[in-house]
Short mmCIF file of C-alpha atoms and ligand atoms in Angstrom, two decimals:
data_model
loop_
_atom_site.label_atom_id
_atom_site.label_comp_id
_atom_site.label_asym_id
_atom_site.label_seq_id
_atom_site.Cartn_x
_atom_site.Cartn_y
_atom_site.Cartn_z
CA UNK A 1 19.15 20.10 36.52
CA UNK A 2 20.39 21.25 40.10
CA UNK A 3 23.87 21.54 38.74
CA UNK A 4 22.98 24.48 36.51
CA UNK A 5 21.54 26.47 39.87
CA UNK A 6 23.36 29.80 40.20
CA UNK A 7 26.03 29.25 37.27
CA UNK A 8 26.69 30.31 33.67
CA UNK A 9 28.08 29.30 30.93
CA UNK A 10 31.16 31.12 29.10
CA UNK A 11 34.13 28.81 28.57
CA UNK A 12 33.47 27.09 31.43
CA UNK A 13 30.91 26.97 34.51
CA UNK A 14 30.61 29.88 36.41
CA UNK A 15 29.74 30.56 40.12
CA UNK A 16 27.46 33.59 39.85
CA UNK A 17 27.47 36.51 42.69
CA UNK A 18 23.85 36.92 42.67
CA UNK A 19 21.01 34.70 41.71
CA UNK A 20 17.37 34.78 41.55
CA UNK A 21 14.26 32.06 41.75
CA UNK A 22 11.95 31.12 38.74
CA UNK A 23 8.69 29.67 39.43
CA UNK A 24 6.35 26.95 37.29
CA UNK A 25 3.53 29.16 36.31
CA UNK A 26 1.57 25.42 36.65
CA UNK A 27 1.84 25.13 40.75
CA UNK A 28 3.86 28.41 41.66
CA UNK A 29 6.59 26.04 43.21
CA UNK A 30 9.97 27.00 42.74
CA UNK A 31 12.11 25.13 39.81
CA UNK A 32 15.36 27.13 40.88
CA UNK A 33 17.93 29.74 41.23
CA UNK A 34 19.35 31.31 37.98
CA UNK A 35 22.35 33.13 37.80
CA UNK A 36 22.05 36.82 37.64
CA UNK A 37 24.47 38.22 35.02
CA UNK A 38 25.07 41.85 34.73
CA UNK A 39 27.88 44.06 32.90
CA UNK A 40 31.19 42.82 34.62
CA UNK A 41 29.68 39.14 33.36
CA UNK A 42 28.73 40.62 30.01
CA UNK A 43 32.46 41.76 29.45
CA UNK A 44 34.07 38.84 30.39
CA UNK A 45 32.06 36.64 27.96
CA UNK A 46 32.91 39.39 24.69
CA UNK A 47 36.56 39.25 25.57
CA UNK A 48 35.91 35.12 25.94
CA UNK A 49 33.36 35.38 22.49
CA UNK A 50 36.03 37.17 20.52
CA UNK A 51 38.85 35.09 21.12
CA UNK A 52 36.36 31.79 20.36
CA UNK A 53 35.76 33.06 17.14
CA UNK A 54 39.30 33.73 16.33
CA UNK A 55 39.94 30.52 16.36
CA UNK A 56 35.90 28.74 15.28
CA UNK A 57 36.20 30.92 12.40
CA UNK A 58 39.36 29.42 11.01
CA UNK A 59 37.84 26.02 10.96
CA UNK A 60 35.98 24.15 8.04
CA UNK A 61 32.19 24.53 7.45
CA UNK A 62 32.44 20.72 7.54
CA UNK A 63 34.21 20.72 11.08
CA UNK A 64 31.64 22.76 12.21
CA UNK A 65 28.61 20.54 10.82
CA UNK A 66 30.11 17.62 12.76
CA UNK A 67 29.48 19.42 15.89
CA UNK A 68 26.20 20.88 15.11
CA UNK A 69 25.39 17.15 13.84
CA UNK A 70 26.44 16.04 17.45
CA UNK A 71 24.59 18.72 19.11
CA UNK A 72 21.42 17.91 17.51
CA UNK A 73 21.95 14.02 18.03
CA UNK A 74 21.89 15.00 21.56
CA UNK A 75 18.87 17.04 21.96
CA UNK A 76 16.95 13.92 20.73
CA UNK A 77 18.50 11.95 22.59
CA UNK A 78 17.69 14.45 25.93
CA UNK A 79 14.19 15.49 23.93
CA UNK A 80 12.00 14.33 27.01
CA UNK A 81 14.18 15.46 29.53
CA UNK A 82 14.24 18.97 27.90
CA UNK A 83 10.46 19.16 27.39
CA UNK A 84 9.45 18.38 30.73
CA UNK A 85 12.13 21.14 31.57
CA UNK A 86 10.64 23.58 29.09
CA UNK A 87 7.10 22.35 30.97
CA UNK A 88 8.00 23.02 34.35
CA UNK A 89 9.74 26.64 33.73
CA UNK A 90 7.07 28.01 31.55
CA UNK A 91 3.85 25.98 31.57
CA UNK A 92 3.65 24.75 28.04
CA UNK A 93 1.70 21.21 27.18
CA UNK A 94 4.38 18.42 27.75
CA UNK A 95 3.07 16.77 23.81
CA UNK A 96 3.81 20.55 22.58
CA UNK A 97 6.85 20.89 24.13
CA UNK A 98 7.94 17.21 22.56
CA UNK A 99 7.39 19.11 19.15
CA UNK A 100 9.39 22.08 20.24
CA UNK A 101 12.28 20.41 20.84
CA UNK A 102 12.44 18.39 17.65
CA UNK A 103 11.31 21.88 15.86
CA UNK A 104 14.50 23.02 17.98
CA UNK A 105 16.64 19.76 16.96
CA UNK A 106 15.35 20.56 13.02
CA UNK A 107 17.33 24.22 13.12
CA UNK A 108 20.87 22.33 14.31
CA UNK A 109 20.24 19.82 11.64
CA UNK A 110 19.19 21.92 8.88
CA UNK A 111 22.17 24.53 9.44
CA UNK A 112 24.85 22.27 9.68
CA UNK A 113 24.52 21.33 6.02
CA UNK A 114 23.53 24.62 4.67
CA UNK A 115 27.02 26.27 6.54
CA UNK A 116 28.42 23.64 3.48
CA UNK A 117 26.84 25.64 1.34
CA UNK A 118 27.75 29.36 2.13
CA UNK A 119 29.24 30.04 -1.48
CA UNK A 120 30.73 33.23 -2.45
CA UNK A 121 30.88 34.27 -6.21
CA UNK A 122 33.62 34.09 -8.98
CA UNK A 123 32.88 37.68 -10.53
CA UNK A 124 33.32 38.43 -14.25
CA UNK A 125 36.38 40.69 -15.16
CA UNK A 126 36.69 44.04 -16.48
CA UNK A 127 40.28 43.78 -17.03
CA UNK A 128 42.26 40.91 -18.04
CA UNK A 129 45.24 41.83 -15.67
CA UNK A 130 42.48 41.28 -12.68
CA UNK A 131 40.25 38.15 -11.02
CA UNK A 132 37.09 39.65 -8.82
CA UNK A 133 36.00 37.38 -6.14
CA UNK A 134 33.34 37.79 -3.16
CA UNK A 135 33.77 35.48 -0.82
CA UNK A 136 31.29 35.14 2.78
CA UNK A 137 32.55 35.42 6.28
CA UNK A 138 31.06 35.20 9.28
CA UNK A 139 30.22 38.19 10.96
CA UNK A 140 31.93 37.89 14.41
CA UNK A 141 30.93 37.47 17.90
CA UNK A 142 27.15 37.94 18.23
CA UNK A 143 24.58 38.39 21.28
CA UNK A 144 21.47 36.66 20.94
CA UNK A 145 18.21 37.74 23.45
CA UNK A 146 16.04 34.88 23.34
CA UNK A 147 12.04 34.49 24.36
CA UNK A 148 10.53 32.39 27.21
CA UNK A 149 7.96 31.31 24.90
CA UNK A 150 9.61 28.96 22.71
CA UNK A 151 12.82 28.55 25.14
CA UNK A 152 14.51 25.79 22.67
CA UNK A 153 13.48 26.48 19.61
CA UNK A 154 14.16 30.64 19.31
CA UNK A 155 17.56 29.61 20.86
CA UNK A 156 18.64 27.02 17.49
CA UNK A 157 16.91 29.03 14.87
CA UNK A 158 19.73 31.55 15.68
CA UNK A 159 22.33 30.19 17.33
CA UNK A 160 22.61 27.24 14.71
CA UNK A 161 23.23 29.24 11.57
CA UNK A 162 25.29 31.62 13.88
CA UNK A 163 27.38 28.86 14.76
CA UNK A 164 27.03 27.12 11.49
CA UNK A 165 28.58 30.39 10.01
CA UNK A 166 31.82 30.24 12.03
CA UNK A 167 30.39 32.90 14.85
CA UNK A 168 30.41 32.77 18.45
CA UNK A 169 27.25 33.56 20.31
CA UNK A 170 26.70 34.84 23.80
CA UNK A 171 22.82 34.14 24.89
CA UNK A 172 20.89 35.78 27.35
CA UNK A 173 17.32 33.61 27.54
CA UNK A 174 13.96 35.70 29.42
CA UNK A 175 14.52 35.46 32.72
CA UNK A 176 11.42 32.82 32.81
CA UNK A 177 12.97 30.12 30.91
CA UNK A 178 16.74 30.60 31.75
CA UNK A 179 17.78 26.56 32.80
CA UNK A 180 16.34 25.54 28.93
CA UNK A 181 19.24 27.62 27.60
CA UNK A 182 21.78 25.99 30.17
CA UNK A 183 20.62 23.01 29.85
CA UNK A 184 21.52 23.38 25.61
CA UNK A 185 24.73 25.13 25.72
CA UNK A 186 26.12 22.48 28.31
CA UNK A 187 24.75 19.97 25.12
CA UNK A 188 26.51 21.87 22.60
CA UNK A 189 29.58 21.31 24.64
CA UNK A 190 29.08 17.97 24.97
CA UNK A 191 29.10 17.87 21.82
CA UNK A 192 32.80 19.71 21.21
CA UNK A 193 31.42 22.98 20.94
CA UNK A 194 34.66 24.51 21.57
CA UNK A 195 34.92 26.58 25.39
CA UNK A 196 33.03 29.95 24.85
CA UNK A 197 31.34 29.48 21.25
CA UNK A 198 28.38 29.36 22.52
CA UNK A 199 27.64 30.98 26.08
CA UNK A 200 24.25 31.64 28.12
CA UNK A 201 24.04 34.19 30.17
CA UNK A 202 20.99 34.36 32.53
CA UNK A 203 19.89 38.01 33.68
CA UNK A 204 16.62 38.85 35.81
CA UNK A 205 17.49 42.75 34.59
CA UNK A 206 18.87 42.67 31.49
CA UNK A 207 19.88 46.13 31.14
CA UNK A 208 23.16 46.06 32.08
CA UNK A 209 24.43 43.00 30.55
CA UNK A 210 22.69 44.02 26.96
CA UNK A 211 24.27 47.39 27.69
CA UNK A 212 27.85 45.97 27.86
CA UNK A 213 27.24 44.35 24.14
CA UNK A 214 25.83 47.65 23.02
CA UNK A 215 29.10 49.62 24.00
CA UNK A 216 31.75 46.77 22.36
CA UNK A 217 31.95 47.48 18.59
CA UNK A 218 33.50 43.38 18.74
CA UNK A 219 29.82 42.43 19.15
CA UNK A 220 28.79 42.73 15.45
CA UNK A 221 25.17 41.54 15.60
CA UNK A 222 22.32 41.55 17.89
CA UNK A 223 19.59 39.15 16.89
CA UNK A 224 15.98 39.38 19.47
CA UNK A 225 12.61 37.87 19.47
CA UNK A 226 10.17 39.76 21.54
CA UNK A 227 8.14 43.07 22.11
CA UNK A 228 7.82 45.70 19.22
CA UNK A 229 8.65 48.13 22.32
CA UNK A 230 11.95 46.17 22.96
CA UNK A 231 12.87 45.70 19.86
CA UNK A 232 12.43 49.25 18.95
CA UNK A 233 15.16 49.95 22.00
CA UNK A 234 17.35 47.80 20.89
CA UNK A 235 17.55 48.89 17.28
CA UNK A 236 18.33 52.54 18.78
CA UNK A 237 20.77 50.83 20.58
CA UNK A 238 22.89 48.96 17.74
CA UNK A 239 22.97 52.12 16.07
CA UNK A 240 25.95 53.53 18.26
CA UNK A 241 28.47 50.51 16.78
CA UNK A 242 26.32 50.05 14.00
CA UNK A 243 25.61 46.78 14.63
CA UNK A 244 23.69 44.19 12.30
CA UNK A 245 20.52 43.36 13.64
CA UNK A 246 17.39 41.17 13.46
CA UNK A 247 14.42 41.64 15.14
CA UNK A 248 11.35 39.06 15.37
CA UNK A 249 8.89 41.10 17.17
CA UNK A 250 5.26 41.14 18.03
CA UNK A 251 2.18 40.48 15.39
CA UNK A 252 -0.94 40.51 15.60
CA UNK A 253 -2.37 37.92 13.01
CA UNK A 254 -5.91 38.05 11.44
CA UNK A 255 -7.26 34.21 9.90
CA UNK A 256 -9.49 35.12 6.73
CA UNK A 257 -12.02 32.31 6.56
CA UNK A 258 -14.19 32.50 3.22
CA UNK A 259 -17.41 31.10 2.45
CA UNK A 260 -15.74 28.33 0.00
CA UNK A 261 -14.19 27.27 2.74
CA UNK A 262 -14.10 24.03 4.47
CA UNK A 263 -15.59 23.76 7.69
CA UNK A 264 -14.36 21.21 9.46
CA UNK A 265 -11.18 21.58 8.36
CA UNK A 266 -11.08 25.36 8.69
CA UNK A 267 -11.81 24.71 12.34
CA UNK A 268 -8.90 22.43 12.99
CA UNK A 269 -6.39 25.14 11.24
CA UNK A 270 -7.70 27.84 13.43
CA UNK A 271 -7.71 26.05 16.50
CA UNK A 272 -4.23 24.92 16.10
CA UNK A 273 -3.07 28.35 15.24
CA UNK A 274 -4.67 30.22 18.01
CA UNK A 275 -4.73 27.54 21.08
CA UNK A 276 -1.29 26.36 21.05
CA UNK A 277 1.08 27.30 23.48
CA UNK A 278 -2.31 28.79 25.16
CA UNK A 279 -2.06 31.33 22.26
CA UNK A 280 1.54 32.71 23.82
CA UNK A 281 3.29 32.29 19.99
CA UNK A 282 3.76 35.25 17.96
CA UNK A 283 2.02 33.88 15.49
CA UNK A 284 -1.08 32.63 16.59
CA UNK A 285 -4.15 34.22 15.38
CA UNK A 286 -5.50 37.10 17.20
CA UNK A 287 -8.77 38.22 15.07
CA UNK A 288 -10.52 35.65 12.79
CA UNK A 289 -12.07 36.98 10.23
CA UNK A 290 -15.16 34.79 8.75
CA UNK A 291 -17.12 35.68 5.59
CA UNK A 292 -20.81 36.05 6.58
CA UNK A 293 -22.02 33.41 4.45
CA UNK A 294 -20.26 30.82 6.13
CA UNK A 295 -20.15 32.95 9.46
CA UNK A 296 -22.87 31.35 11.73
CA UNK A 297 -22.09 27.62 10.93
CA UNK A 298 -18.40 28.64 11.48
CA UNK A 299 -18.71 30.00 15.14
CA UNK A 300 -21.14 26.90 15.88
CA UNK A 301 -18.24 24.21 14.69
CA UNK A 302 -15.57 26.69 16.63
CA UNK A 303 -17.08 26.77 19.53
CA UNK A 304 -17.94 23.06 19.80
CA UNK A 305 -14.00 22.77 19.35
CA UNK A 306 -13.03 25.51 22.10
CA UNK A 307 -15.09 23.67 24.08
CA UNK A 308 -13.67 20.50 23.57
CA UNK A 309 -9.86 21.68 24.75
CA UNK A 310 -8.77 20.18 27.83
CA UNK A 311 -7.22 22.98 30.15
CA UNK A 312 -5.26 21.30 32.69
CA UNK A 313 -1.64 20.70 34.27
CA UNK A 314 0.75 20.96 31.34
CA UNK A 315 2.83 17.90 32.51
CA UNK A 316 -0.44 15.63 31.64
CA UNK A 317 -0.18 13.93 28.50
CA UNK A 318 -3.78 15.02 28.20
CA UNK A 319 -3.70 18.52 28.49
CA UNK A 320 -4.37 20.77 25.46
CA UNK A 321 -3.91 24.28 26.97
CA UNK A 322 -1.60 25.11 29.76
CA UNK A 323 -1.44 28.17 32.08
CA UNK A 324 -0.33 31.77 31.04
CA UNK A 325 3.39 32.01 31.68
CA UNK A 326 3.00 34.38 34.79
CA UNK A 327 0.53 36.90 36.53
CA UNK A 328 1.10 39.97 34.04
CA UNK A 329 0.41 37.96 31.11
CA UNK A 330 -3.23 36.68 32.45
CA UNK A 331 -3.66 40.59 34.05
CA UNK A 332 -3.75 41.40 30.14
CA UNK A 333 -5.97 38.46 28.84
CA UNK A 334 -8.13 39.44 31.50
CA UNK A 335 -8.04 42.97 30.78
CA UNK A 336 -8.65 42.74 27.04
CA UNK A 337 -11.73 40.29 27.28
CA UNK A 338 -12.78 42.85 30.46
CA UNK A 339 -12.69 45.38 27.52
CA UNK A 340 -14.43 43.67 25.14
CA UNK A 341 -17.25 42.40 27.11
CA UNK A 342 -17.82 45.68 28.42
CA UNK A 343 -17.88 47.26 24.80
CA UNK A 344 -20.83 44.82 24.23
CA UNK A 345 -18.82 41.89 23.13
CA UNK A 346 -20.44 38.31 24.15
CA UNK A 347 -18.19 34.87 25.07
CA UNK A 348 -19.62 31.79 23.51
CA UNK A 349 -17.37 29.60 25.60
CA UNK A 350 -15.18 30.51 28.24
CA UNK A 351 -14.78 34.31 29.04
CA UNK A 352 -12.92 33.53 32.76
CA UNK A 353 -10.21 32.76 34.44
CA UNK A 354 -9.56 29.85 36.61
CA UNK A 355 -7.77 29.16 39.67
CA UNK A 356 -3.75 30.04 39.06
CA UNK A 357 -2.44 31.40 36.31
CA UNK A 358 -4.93 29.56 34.30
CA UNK A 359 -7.69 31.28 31.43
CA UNK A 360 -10.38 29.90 29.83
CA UNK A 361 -10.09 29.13 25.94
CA UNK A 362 -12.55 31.52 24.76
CA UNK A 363 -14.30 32.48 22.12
CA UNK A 364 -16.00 35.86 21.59
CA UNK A 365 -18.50 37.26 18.79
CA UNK A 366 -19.78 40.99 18.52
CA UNK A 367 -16.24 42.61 18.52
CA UNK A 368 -15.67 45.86 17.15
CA UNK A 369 -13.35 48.24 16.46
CA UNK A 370 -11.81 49.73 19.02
CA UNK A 371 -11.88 47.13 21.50
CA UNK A 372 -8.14 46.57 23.10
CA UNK A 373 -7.97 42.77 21.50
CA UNK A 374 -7.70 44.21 18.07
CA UNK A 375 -5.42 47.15 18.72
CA UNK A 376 -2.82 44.39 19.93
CA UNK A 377 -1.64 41.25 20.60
CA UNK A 378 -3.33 39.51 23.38
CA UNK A 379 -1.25 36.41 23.97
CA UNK A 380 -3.79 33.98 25.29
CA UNK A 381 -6.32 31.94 24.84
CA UNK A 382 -8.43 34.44 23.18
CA UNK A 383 -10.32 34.22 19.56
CA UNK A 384 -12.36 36.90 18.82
CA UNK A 385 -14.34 35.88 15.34
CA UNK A 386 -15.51 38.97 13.49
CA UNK A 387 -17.83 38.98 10.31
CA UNK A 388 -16.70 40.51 6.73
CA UNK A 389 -18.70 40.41 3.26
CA UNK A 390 -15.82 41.03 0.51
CA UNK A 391 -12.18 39.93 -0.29
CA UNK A 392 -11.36 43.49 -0.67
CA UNK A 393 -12.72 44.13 2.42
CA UNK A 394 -11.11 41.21 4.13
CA UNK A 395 -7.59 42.29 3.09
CA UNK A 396 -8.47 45.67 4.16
CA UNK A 397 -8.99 44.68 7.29
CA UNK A 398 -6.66 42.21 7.88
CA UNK A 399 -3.95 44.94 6.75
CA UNK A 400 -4.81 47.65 9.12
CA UNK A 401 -2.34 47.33 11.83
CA UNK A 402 1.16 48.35 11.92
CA UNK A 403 2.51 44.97 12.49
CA UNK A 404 3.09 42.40 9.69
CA UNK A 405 4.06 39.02 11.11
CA UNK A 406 2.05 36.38 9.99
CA UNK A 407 -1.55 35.69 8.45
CA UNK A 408 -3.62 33.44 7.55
CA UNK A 409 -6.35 32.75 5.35
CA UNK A 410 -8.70 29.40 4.33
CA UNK A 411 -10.28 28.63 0.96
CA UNK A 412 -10.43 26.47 -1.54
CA UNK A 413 -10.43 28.47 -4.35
CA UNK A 414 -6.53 28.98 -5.77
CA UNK A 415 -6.74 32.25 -7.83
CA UNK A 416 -7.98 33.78 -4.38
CA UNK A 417 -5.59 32.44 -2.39
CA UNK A 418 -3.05 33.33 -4.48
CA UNK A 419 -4.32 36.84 -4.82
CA UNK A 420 -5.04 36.95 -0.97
CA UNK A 421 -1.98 35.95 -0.17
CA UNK A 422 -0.36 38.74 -2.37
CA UNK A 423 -1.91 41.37 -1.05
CA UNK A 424 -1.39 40.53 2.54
CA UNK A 425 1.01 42.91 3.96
CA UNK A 426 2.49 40.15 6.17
CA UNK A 427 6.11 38.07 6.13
CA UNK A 428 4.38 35.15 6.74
CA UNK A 429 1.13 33.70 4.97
CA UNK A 430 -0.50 30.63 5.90
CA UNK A 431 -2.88 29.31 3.22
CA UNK A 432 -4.94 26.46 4.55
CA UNK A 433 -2.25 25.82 7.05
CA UNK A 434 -2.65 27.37 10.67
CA UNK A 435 0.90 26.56 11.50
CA UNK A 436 3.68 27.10 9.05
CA UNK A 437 7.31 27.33 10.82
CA UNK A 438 9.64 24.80 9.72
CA UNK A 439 13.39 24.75 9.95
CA UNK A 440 13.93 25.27 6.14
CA UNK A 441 11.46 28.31 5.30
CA UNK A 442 12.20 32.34 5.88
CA UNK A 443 10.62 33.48 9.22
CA UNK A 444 9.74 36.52 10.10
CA UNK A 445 8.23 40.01 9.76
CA UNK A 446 7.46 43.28 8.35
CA UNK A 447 6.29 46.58 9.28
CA UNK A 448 6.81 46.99 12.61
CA UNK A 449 6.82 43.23 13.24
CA UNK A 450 10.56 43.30 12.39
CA UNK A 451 13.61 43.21 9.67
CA UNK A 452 15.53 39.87 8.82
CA UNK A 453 14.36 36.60 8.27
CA UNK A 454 15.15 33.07 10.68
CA UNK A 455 15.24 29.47 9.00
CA UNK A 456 16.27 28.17 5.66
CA UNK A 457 19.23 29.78 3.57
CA UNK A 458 17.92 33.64 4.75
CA UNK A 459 18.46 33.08 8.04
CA UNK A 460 22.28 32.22 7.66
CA UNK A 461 22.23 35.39 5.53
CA UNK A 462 21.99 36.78 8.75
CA UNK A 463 25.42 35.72 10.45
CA UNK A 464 27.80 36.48 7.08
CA UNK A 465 29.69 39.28 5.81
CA UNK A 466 30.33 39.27 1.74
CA UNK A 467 33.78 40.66 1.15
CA UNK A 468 35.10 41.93 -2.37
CA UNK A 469 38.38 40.67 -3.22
CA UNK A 470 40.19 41.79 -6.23
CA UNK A 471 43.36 40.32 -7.25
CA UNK A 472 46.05 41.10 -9.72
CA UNK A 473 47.57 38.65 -12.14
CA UNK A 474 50.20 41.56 -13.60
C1 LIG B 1 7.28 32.48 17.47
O1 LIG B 1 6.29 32.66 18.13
O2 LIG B 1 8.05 33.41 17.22
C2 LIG B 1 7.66 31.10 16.97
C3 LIG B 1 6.56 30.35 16.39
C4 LIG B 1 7.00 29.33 15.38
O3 LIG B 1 8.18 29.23 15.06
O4 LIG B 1 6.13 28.62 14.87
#
């Protein structure tokens, strides 16, 4: 890992001019000095991204596939080295980050067969001296802004289907988890990704390098996963060049439990939506919503199972729930419980923070509206279970935000579900399933949780152009 200390990656390694230090959020202790890319970088890898993709776009959809198949033989074979690097840069449970890198592996795999399958369309004449075609093309050199919260797997869910597509990408990863991205563009060109396909750019600021791809009109799409405040900036931004553009941004997911539910099971969906990644994933639950006849027994079971997570270091094989990421994110955990248990809110388990960077899985009852944990998204360890009587109600409820990522409801009854899941006003629905991202299923969001979809044959969508072409016969 020391080799990737103060260098980037465009079609080659890089010496950067400045550099800055990331810290493990687990013991504060330095894991090393990124590169610090700015707008002189930022031009150097478009003028290196366009000229890639002159040439990556010319090759086959099968060439391509052989390299993505490479690049995700690799990341297996480097899976534990890249977890415990994933661990040490951003805190998350080494058995999680295992399963984040094969979730990350699953996106290379996945897209190098689909990019076989890219087909255009053979369109019916209107004139028998003329054939109508539309054929797909990649859309050209794209700039990807990756999270530190999943710092593998947001990283292949776009750069595979960019790549897959016959686009170049240059990456800039959150300045927390910057030596994850290294670490898998120097795989992909180990894998013959040709020189500056695929480039990572670290930036502690990344103003100026984002605005050097805002200004070129040869970066044709922007795709980030992050803040609804970002994103919002960034889709002013594109508009200049007019830009294509997907945005994953933030949620703020309610989990409908109803009385025909079952219990135990119920539990063990919830849990495993809102605890993992000490509830740092866009998608984790942030307000569970339990019907009252099934209320009481409900928080009983929950909290036996709160109380049963191991908080600990997240290199242990052991530990369940790792530390918040770094001191801002457990300033707002601790603000919004502060909040609620000041607004009369009570913490059947936990309700603290430990020594570090380290919070309590908690679980509150008696929130109401109003309360800062249900105006937005907390991002850690956090449940806050709230009583409803009716469906109607429930969907009310659950639909009274202006984000729409995902949501999540448990039952056993199918008509509901299906109706519940209807009338959710979400891009994702998880129905008796607390975690529902796979590599071959649309992600993402709606409302002001985003626009485009990630995964499966949408999110190559993403990276292609169609073009019309008419030809004469005479
Ligand atoms: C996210 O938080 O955006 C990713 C979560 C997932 O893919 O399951």
């Amino acid at each position: 890992m020391d080799h990737l200390h103060g260098r980037y990656l465009t079609d080659g390694w890089h010496e950067a001019r400045a550099s800055f230090e990331t810290v493990s959020p687990a013991t504060g202790e330095p894991v090393g000095r990124a590169a610090d890319c700015g707008l002189d970088e930022g031009r150097q890898a478009i003028e290196i991204a366009w000229a890639a993709f002159e040439r990556w776009r010319t090759t086959t959809a099968f060439e391509r596939a052989g390299v993505l198949r490479r690049w995700h033989g690799l990341m297996l074979e480097h899976l534990d080295e890249l977890a415990r690097l994933m661990v040490r840069e951003m805190g998350k449970p080494l058995r999680e980050a295992r399963g984040e890198v094969a979730y990350a592996a699953s996106f290379v795999e996945w897209y190098a067969e689909e990019g076989k399958r890219t087909y255009g369309s053979w369109v019916p004449t209107h004139a028998a001296h003329k054939r109508l075609l539309a054929i797909r093309q990649p859309v050209g050199p794209t700039y990807a802004v990756t999270p530190w919260n999943f710092p593998a797997a947001m990283l292949t869910r776009k750069a595979a289907p960019a790549l897959a597509a016959g686009c170049s990408m240059i990456v800039k990863p959150a300045e927390q988890t910057p030596f994850t991205a290294l670490r898998l563009g120097e795989l992909w060109a180990e894998a013959g990704g040709p020189p500056g396909t695929l480039q990572v750019l670290p930036a502690l600021d990344p103003v100026p390098l984002t605005r050097a791809m805002m200004d070129d009109p040869r970066v044709r799409k922007i795709t980030f996963t992050g803040s609804t405040e970002v994103g919002r900036l960034l889709y002013r931004q594109a508009a200049d060049t007019i830009k294509k553009l997907s945005l994953e941004l933030g949620g703020h997911a309610p989990y409908l439990v109803f009385d025909d539910a079952d219990l135990e099971r119920s539990v063990r969906e919830v849990v495993a939506c809102k605890f993992r990644n000490a509830g740092q994933t866009c998608v984790c639950t942030n307000r569970i919503y339990v019907q009252e006849g099934i209320h009481d027994a409900f928080v009983a079971a929950f909290a036996r199972a709160v109380g049963d997570l191991r908080v600990g270091d997240p290199m242990s094989e052991d530990t369940d729930v790792g530390p918040l990421v770094d001191a801002q994110g457990l300033a707002k955990v601790e603000d919004h419980v502060a909040d609620a248990l000041a607004r009369g809110a009570r913490a059947v388990v936990g309700g603290g923070r430990r020594e570090g960077l380290y919070f309590d899985p908690t679980l509150l009852v008696g929130v109401t509206q109003g309360m800062k944990l249900l105006e937005e998204e907390t991002f850690g360890p956090v449940a806050p279970v709230l009583r409803f009587a009716t469906e109607d109600e429930a969907i009310a409820r659950a639909n009274a935000t202006p984000y729409g990522l995902a949501a999540y409801l448990y039952t056993n009854d199918l008509a509901r579900a299906m109706r519940v899941a209807e009338a959710l006003e979400y891009g994702i629905v998880g129905v008796n399933d607390g975690v529902p991202g796979v590599a071959h299923a649309p992600f993402g969001g709606v409302k002001q949780s985003g626009i485009g979809r990630e995964g499966g044959p949408w999110g190559i969508e993403e990276y292609l152009e169609t073009k019309y072409v008419s030809l004469g016969i005479g």
